[in-house]
mmCIF file with all atom_site columns, C-alpha atoms in Angstrom:
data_model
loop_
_atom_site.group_PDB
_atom_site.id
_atom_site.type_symbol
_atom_site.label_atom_id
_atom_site.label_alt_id
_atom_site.label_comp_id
_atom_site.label_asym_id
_atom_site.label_entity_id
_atom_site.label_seq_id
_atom_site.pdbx_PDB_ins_code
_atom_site.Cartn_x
_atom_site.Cartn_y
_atom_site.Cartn_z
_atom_site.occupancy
_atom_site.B_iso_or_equiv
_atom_site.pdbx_formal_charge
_atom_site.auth_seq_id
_atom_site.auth_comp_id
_atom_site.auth_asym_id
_atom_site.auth_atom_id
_atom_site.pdbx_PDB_model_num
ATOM 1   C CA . UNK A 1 1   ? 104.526 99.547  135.474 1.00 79.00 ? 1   UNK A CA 1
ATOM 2   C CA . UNK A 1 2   ? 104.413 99.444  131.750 1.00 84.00 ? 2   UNK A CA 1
ATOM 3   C CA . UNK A 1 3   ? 102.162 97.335  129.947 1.00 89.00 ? 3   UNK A CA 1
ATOM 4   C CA . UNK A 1 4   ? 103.119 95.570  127.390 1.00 93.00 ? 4   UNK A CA 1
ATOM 5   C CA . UNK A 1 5   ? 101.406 93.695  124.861 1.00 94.00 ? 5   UNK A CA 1
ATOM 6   C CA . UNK A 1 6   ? 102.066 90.626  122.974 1.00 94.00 ? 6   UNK A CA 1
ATOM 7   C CA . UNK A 1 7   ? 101.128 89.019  119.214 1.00 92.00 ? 7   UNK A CA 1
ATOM 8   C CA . UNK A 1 8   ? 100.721 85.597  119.917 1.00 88.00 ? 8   UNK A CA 1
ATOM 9   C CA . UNK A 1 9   ? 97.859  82.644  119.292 1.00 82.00 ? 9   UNK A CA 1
ATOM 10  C CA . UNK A 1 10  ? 100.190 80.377  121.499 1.00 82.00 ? 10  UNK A CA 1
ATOM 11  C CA . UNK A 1 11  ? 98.961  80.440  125.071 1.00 83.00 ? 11  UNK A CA 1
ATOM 12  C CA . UNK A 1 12  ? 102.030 78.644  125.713 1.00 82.00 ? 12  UNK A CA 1
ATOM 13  C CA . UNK A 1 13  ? 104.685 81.100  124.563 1.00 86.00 ? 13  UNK A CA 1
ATOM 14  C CA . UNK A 1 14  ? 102.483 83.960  126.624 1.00 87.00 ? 14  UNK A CA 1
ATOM 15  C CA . UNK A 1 15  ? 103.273 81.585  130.049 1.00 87.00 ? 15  UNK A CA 1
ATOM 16  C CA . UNK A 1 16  ? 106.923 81.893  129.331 1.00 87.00 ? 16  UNK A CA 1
ATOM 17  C CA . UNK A 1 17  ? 106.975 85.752  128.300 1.00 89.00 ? 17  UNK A CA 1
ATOM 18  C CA . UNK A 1 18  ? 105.145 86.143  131.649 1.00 89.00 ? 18  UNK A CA 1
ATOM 19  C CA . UNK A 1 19  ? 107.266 84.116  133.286 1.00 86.00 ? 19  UNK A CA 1
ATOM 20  C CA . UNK A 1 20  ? 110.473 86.115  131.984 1.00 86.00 ? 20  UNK A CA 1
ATOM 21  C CA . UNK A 1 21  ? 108.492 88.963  132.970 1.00 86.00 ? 21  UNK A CA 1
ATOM 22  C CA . UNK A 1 22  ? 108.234 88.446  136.854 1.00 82.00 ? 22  UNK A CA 1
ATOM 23  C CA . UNK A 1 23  ? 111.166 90.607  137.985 1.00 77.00 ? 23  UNK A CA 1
ATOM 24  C CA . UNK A 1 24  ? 110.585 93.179  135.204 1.00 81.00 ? 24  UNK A CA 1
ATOM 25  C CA . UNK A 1 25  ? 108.059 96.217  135.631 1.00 85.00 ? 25  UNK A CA 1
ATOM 26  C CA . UNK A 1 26  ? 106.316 95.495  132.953 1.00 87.00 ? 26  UNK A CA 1
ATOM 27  C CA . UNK A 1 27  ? 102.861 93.420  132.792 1.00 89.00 ? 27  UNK A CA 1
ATOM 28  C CA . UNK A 1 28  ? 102.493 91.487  129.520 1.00 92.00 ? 28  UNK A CA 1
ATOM 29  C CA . UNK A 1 29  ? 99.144  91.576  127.760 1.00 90.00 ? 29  UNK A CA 1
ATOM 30  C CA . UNK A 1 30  ? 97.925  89.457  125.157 1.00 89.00 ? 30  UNK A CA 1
ATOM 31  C CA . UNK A 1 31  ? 96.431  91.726  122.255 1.00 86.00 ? 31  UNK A CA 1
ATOM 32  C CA . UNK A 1 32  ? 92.949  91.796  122.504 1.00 79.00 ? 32  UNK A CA 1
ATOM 33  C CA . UNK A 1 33  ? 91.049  90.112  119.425 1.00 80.00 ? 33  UNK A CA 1
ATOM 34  C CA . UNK A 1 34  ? 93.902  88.874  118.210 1.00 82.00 ? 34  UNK A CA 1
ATOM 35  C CA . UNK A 1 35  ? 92.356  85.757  116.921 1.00 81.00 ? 35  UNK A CA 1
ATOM 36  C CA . UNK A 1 36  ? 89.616  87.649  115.207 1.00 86.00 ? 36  UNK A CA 1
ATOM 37  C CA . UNK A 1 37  ? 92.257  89.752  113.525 1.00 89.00 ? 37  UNK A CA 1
ATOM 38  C CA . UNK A 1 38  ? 93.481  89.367  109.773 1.00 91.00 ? 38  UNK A CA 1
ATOM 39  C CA . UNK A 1 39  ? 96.456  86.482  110.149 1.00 89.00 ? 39  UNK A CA 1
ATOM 40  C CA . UNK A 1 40  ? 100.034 87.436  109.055 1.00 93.00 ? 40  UNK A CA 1
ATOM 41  C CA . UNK A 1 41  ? 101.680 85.717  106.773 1.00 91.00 ? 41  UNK A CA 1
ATOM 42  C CA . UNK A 1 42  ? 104.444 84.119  107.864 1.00 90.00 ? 42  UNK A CA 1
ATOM 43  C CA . UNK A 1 43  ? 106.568 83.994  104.876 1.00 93.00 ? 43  UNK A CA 1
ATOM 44  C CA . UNK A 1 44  ? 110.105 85.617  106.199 1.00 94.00 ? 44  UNK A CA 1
ATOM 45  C CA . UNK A 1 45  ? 113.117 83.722  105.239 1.00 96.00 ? 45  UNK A CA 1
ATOM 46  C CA . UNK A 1 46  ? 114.065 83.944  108.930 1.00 97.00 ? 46  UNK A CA 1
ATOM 47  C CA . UNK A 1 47  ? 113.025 83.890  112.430 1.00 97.00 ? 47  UNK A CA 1
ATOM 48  C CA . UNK A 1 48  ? 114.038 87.903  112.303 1.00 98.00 ? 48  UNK A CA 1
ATOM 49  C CA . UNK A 1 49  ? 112.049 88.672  109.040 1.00 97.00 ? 49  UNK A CA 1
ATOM 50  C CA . UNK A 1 50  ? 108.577 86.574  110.598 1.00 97.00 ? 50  UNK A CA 1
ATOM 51  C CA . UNK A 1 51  ? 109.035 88.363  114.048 1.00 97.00 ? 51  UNK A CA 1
ATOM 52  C CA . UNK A 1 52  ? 108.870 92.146  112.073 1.00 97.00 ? 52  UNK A CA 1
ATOM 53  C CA . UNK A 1 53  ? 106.595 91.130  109.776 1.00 97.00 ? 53  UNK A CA 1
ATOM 54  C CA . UNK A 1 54  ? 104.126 90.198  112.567 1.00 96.00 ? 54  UNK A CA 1
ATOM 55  C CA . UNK A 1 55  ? 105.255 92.822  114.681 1.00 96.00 ? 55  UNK A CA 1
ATOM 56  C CA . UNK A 1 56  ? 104.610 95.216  111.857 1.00 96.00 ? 56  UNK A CA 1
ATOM 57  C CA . UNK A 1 57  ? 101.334 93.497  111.126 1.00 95.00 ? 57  UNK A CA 1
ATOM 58  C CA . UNK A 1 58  ? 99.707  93.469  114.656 1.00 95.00 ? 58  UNK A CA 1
ATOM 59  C CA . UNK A 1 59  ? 101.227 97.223  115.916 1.00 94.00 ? 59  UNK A CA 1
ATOM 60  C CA . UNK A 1 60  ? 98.375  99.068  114.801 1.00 94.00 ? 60  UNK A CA 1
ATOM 61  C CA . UNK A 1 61  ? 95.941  97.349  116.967 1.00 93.00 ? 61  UNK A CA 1
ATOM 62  C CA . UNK A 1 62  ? 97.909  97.514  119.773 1.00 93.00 ? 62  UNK A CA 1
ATOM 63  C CA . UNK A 1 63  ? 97.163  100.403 122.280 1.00 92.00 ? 63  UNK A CA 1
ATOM 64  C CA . UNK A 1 64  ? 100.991 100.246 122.755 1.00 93.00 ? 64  UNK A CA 1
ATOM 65  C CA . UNK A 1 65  ? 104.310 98.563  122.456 1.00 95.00 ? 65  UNK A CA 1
ATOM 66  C CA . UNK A 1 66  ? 103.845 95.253  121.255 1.00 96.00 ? 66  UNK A CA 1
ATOM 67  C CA . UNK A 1 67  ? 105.732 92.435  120.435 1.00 96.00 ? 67  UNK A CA 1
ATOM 68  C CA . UNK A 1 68  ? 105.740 89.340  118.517 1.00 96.00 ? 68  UNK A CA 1
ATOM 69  C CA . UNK A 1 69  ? 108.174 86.027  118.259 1.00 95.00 ? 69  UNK A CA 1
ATOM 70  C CA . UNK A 1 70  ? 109.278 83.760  116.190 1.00 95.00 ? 70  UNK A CA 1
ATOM 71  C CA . UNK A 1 71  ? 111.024 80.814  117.498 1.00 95.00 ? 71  UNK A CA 1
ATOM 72  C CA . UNK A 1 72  ? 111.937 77.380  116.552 1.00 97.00 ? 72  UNK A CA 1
ATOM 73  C CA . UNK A 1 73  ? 114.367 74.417  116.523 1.00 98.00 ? 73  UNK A CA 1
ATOM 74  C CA . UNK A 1 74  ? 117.505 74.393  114.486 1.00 98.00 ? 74  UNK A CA 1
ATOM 75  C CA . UNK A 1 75  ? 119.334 71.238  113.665 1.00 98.00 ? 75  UNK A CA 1
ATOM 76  C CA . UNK A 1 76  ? 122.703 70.391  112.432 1.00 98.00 ? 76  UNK A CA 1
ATOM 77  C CA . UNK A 1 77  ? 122.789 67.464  111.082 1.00 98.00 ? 77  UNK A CA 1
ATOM 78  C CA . UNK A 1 78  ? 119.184 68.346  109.396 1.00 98.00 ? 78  UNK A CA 1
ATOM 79  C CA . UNK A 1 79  ? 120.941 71.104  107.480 1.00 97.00 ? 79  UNK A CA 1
ATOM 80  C CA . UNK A 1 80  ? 119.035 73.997  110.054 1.00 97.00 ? 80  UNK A CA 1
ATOM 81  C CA . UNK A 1 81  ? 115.810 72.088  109.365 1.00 98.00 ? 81  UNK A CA 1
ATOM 82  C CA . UNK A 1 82  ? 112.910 72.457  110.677 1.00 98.00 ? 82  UNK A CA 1
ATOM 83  C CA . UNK A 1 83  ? 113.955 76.099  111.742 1.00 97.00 ? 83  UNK A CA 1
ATOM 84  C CA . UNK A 1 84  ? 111.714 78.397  110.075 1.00 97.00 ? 84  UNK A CA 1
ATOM 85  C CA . UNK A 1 85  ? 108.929 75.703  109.505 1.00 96.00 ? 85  UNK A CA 1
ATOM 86  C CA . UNK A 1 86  ? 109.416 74.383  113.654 1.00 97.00 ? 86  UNK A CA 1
ATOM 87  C CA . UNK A 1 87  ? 105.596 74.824  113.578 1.00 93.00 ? 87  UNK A CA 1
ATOM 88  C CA . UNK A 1 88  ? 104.939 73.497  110.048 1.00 95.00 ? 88  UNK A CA 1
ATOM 89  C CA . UNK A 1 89  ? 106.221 70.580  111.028 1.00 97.00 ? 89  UNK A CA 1
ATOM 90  C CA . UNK A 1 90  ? 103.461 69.613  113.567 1.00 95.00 ? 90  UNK A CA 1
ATOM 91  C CA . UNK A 1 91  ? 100.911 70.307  111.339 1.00 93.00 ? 91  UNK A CA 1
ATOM 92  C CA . UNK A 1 92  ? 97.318  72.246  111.336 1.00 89.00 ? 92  UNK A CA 1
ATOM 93  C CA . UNK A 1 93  ? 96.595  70.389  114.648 1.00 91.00 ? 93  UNK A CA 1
ATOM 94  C CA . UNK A 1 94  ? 99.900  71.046  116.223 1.00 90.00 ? 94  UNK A CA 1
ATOM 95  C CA . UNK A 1 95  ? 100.910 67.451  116.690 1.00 95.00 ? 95  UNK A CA 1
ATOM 96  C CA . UNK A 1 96  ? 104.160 67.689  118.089 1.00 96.00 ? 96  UNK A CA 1
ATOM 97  C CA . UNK A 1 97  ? 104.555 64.394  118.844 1.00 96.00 ? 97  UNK A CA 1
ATOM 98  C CA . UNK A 1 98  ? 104.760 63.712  115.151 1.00 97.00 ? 98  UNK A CA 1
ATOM 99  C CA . UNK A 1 99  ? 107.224 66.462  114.448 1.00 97.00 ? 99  UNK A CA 1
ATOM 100 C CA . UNK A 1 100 ? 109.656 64.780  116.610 1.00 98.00 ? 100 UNK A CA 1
ATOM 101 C CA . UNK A 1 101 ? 109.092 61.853  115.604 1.00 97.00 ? 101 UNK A CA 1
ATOM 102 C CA . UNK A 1 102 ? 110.058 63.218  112.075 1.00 98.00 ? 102 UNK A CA 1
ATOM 103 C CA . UNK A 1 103 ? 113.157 64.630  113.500 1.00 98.00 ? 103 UNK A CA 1
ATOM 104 C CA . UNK A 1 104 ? 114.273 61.301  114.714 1.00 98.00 ? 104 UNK A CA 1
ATOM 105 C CA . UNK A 1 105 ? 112.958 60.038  111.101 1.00 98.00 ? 105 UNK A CA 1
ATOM 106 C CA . UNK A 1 106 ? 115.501 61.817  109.111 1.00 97.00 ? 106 UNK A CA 1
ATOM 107 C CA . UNK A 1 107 ? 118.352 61.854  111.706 1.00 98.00 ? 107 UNK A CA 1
ATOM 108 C CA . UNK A 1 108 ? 118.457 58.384  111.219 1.00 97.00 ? 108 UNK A CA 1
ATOM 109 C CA . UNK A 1 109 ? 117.310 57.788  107.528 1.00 97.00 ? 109 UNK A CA 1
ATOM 110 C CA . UNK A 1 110 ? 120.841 60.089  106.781 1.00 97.00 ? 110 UNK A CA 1
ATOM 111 C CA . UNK A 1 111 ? 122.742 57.753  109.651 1.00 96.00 ? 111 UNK A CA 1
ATOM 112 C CA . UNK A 1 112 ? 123.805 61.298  111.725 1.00 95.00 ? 112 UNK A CA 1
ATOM 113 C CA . UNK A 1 113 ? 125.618 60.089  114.438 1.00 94.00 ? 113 UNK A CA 1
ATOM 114 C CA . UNK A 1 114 ? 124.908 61.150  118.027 1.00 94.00 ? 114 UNK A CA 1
ATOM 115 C CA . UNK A 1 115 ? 125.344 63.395  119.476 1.00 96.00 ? 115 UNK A CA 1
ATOM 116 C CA . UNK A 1 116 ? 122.841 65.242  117.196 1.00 98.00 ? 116 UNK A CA 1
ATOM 117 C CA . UNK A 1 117 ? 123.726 68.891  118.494 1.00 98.00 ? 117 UNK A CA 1
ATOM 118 C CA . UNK A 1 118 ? 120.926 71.587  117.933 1.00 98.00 ? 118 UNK A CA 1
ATOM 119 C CA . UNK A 1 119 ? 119.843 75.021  119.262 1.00 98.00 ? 119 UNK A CA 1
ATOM 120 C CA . UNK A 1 120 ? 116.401 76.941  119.599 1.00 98.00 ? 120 UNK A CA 1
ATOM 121 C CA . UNK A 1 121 ? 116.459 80.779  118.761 1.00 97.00 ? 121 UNK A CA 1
ATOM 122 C CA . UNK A 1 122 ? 113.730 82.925  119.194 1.00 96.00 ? 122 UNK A CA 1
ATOM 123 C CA . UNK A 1 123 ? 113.730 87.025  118.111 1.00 98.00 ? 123 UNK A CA 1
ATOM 124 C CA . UNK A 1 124 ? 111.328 89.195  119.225 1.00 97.00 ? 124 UNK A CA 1
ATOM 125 C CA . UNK A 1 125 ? 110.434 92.156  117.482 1.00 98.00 ? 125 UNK A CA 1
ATOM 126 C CA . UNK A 1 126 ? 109.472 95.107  119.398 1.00 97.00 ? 126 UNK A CA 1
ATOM 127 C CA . UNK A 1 127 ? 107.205 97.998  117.316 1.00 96.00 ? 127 UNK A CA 1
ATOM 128 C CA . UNK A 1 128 ? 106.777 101.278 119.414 1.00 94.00 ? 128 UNK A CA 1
ATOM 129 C CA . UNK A 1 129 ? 104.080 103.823 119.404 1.00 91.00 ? 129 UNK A CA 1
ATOM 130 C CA . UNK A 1 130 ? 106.307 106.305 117.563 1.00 91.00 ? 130 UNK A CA 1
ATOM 131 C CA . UNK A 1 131 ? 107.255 104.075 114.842 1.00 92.00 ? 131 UNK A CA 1
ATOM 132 C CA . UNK A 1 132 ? 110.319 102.212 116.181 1.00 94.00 ? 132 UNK A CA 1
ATOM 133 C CA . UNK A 1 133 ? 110.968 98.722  115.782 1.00 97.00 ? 133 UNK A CA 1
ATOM 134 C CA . UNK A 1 134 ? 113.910 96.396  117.597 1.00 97.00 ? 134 UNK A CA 1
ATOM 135 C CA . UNK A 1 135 ? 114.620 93.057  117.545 1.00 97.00 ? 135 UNK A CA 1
ATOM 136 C CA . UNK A 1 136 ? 116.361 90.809  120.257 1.00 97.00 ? 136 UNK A CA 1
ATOM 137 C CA . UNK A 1 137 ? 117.439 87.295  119.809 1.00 97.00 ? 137 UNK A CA 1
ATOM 138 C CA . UNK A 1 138 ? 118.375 84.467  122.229 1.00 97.00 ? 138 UNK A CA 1
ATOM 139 C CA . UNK A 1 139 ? 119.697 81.023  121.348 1.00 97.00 ? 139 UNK A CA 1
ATOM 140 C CA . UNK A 1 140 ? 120.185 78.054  123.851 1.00 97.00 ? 140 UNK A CA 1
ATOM 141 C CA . UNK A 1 141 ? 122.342 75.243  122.321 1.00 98.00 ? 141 UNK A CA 1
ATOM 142 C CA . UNK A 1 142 ? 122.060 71.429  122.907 1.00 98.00 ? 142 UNK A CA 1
ATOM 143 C CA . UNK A 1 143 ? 121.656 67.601  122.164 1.00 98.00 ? 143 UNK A CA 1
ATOM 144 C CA . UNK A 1 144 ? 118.831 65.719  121.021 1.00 98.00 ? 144 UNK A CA 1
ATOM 145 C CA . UNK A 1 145 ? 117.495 63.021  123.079 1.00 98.00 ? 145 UNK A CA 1
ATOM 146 C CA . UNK A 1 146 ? 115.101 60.266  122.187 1.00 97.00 ? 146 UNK A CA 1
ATOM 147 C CA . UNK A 1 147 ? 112.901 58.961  122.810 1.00 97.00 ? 147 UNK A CA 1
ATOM 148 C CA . UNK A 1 148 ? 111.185 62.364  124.381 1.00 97.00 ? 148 UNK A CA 1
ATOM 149 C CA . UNK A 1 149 ? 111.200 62.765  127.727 1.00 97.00 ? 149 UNK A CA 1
ATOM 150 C CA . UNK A 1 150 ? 108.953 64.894  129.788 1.00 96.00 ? 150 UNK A CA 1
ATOM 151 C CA . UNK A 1 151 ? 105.571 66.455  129.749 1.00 92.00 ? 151 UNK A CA 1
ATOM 152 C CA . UNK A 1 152 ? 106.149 69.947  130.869 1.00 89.00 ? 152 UNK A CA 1
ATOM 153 C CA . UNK A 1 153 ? 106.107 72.821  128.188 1.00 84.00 ? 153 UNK A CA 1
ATOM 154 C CA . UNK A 1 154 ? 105.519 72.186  124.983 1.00 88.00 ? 154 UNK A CA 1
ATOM 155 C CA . UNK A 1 155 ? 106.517 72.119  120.848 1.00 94.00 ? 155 UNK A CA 1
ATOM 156 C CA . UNK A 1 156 ? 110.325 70.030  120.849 1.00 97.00 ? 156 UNK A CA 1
ATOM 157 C CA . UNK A 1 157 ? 111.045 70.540  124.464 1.00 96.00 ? 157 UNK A CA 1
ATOM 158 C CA . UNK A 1 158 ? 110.641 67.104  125.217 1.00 97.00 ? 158 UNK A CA 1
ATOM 159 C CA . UNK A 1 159 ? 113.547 65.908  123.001 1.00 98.00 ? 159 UNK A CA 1
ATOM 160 C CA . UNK A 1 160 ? 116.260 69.154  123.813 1.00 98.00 ? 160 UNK A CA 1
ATOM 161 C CA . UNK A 1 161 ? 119.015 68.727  126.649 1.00 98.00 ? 161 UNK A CA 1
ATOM 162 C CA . UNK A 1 162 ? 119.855 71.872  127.138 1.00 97.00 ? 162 UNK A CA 1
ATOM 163 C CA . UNK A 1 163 ? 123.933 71.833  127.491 1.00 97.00 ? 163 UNK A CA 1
ATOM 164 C CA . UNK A 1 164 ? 125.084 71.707  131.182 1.00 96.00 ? 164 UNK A CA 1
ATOM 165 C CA . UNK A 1 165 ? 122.129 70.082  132.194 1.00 96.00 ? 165 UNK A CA 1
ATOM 166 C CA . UNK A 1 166 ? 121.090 66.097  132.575 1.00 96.00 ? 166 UNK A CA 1
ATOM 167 C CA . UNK A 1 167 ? 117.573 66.802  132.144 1.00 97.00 ? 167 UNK A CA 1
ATOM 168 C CA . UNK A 1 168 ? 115.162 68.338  129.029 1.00 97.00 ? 168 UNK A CA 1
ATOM 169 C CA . UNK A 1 169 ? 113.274 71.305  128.560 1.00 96.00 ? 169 UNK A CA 1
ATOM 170 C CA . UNK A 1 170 ? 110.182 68.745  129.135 1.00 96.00 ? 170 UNK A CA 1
ATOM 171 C CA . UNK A 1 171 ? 111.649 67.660  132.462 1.00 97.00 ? 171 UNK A CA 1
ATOM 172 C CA . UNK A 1 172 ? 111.821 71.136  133.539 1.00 95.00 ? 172 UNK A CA 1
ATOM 173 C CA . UNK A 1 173 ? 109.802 72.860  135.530 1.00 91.00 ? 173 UNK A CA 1
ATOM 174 C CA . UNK A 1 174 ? 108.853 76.593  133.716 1.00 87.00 ? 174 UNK A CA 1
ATOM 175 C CA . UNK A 1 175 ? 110.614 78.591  136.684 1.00 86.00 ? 175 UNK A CA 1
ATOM 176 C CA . UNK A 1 176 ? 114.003 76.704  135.891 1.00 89.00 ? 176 UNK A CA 1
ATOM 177 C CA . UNK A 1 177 ? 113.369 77.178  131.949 1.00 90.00 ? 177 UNK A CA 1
ATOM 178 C CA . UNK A 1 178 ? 111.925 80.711  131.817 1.00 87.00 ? 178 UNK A CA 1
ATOM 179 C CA . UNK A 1 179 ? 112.768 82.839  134.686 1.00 84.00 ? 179 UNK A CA 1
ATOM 180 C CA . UNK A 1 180 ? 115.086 85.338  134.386 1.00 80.00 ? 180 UNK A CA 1
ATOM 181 C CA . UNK A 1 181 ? 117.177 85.587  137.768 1.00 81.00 ? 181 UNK A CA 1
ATOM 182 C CA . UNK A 1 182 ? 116.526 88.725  139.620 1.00 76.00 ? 182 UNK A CA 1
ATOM 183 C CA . UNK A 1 183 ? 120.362 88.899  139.958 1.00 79.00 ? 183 UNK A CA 1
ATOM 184 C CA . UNK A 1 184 ? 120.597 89.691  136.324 1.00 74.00 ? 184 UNK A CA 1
ATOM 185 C CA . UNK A 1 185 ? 122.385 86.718  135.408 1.00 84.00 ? 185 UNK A CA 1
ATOM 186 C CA . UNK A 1 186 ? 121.640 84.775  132.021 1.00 88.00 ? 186 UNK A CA 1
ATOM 187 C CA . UNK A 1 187 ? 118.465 82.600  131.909 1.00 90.00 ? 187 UNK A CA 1
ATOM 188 C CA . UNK A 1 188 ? 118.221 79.345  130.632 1.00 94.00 ? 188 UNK A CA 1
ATOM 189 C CA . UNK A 1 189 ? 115.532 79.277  127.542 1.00 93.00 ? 189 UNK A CA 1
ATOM 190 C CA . UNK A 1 190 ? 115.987 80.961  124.269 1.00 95.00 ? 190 UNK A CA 1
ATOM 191 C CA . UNK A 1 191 ? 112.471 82.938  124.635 1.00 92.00 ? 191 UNK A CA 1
ATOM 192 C CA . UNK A 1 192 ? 113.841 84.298  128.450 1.00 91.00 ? 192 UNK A CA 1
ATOM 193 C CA . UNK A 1 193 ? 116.928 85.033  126.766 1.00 94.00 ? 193 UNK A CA 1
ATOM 194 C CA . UNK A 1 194 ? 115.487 87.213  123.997 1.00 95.00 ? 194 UNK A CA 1
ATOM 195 C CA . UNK A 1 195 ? 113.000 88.542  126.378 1.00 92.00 ? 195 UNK A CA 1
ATOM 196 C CA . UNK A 1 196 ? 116.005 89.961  128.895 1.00 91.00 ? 196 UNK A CA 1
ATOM 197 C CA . UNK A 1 197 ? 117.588 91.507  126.417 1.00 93.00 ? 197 UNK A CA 1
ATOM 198 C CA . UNK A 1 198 ? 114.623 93.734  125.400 1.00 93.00 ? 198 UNK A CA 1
ATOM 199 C CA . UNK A 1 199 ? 113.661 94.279  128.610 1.00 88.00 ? 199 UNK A CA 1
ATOM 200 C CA . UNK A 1 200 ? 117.754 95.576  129.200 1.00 83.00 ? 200 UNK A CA 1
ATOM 201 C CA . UNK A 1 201 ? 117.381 97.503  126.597 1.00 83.00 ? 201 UNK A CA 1
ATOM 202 C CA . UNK A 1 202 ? 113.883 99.024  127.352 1.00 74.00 ? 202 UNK A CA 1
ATOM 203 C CA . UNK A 1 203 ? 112.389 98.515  130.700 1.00 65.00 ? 203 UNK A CA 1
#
């Protein structure tokens, strides 16, 4: 069993890397103190620059492989927007029932017509002991739905239908979302996505 330890203030996204995690042999700790640490500033241009730069950030004070995300909600008709900023966009209390209601907002002040497609991507960067760093990305595409349906997860899930499916990521339960079948094949969620590729790669 390898441990395995993650960057992250977002109890959330640590459910659904433990989640992907269940038919790996790997157990997924959260880095101790990491909320007492020195923040990093998320300034990357992309979801792959913010992942190393955290991953980079937190290594050092990580008694092993670590890795860090960066994730977020890309839409079309928004020009990419909020992407990067997925976070920003909910504010310093992490409201993110006004971040989709701002998504809604601007689809309709421009007049986008449905369906308003969109994809979340997430890219983990994984720093090693002896220096090495990798990154692995995963990308589930979609439609918008409103008004947001669902309580389960959290961020945007309530307003993204994954494609193939009748239901949101908020209708889902985190087993259907997150885990990665033990028959290898592809999971559903961007972060279980990313996550079986590195552990493919590593584990």
């Amino acid at each position: 069993m390898i441990n395995l330890w993650c960057a992250t203030g977002n109890p959330g996204k640590l459910r659904e890397f433990r989640m992907a995690a269940l038919h790996a042999p790997v157990e997924i700790e959260l880095l101790q103190n990491y909320k007492q640490l020195p923040p990093c500033v998320e300034d990357g241009a992309t979801f792959e620059e913010n992942a190393v730069k955290k991953a980079l950030h937190y290594a050092p004070h990580a008694p092993g492989p670590l890795f860090a995300d960066d994730s977020g909600l890309v839409v079309e008709a928004l020009g990419g927007a909020p992407g990067v900023y997925s976070a920003r966009w909910a504010g310093a209390d992490k409201d993110f029932g006004a971040a989709m209601a701002r998504v809604e907002r601007e689809l309709r002040a421009l007049a986008a017509p449905a369906p308003w497609r969109a994809h979340f991507v997430s890219v983990l960067a994984l720093a090693l002991p002896d220096g090495g760093l990798e990154t692995f990305g995963g990308r589930v595409d979609g439609t918008l739905v409103f008004p947001p349906r669902g309580t389960a997860g959290f961020g945007y899930d309530p307003i993204f239908r994954p494609d193939g499916h009748d239901h949101t990521f908020g209708e889902m339960s985190a087993e259907e979302k997150h885990g990665i079948p033990a028959d290898g094949s592809l999971a559903l969620s961007h972060r279980a996505r990313a996550f079986q590729k590195l552990a493919h790669a590593r584990l």
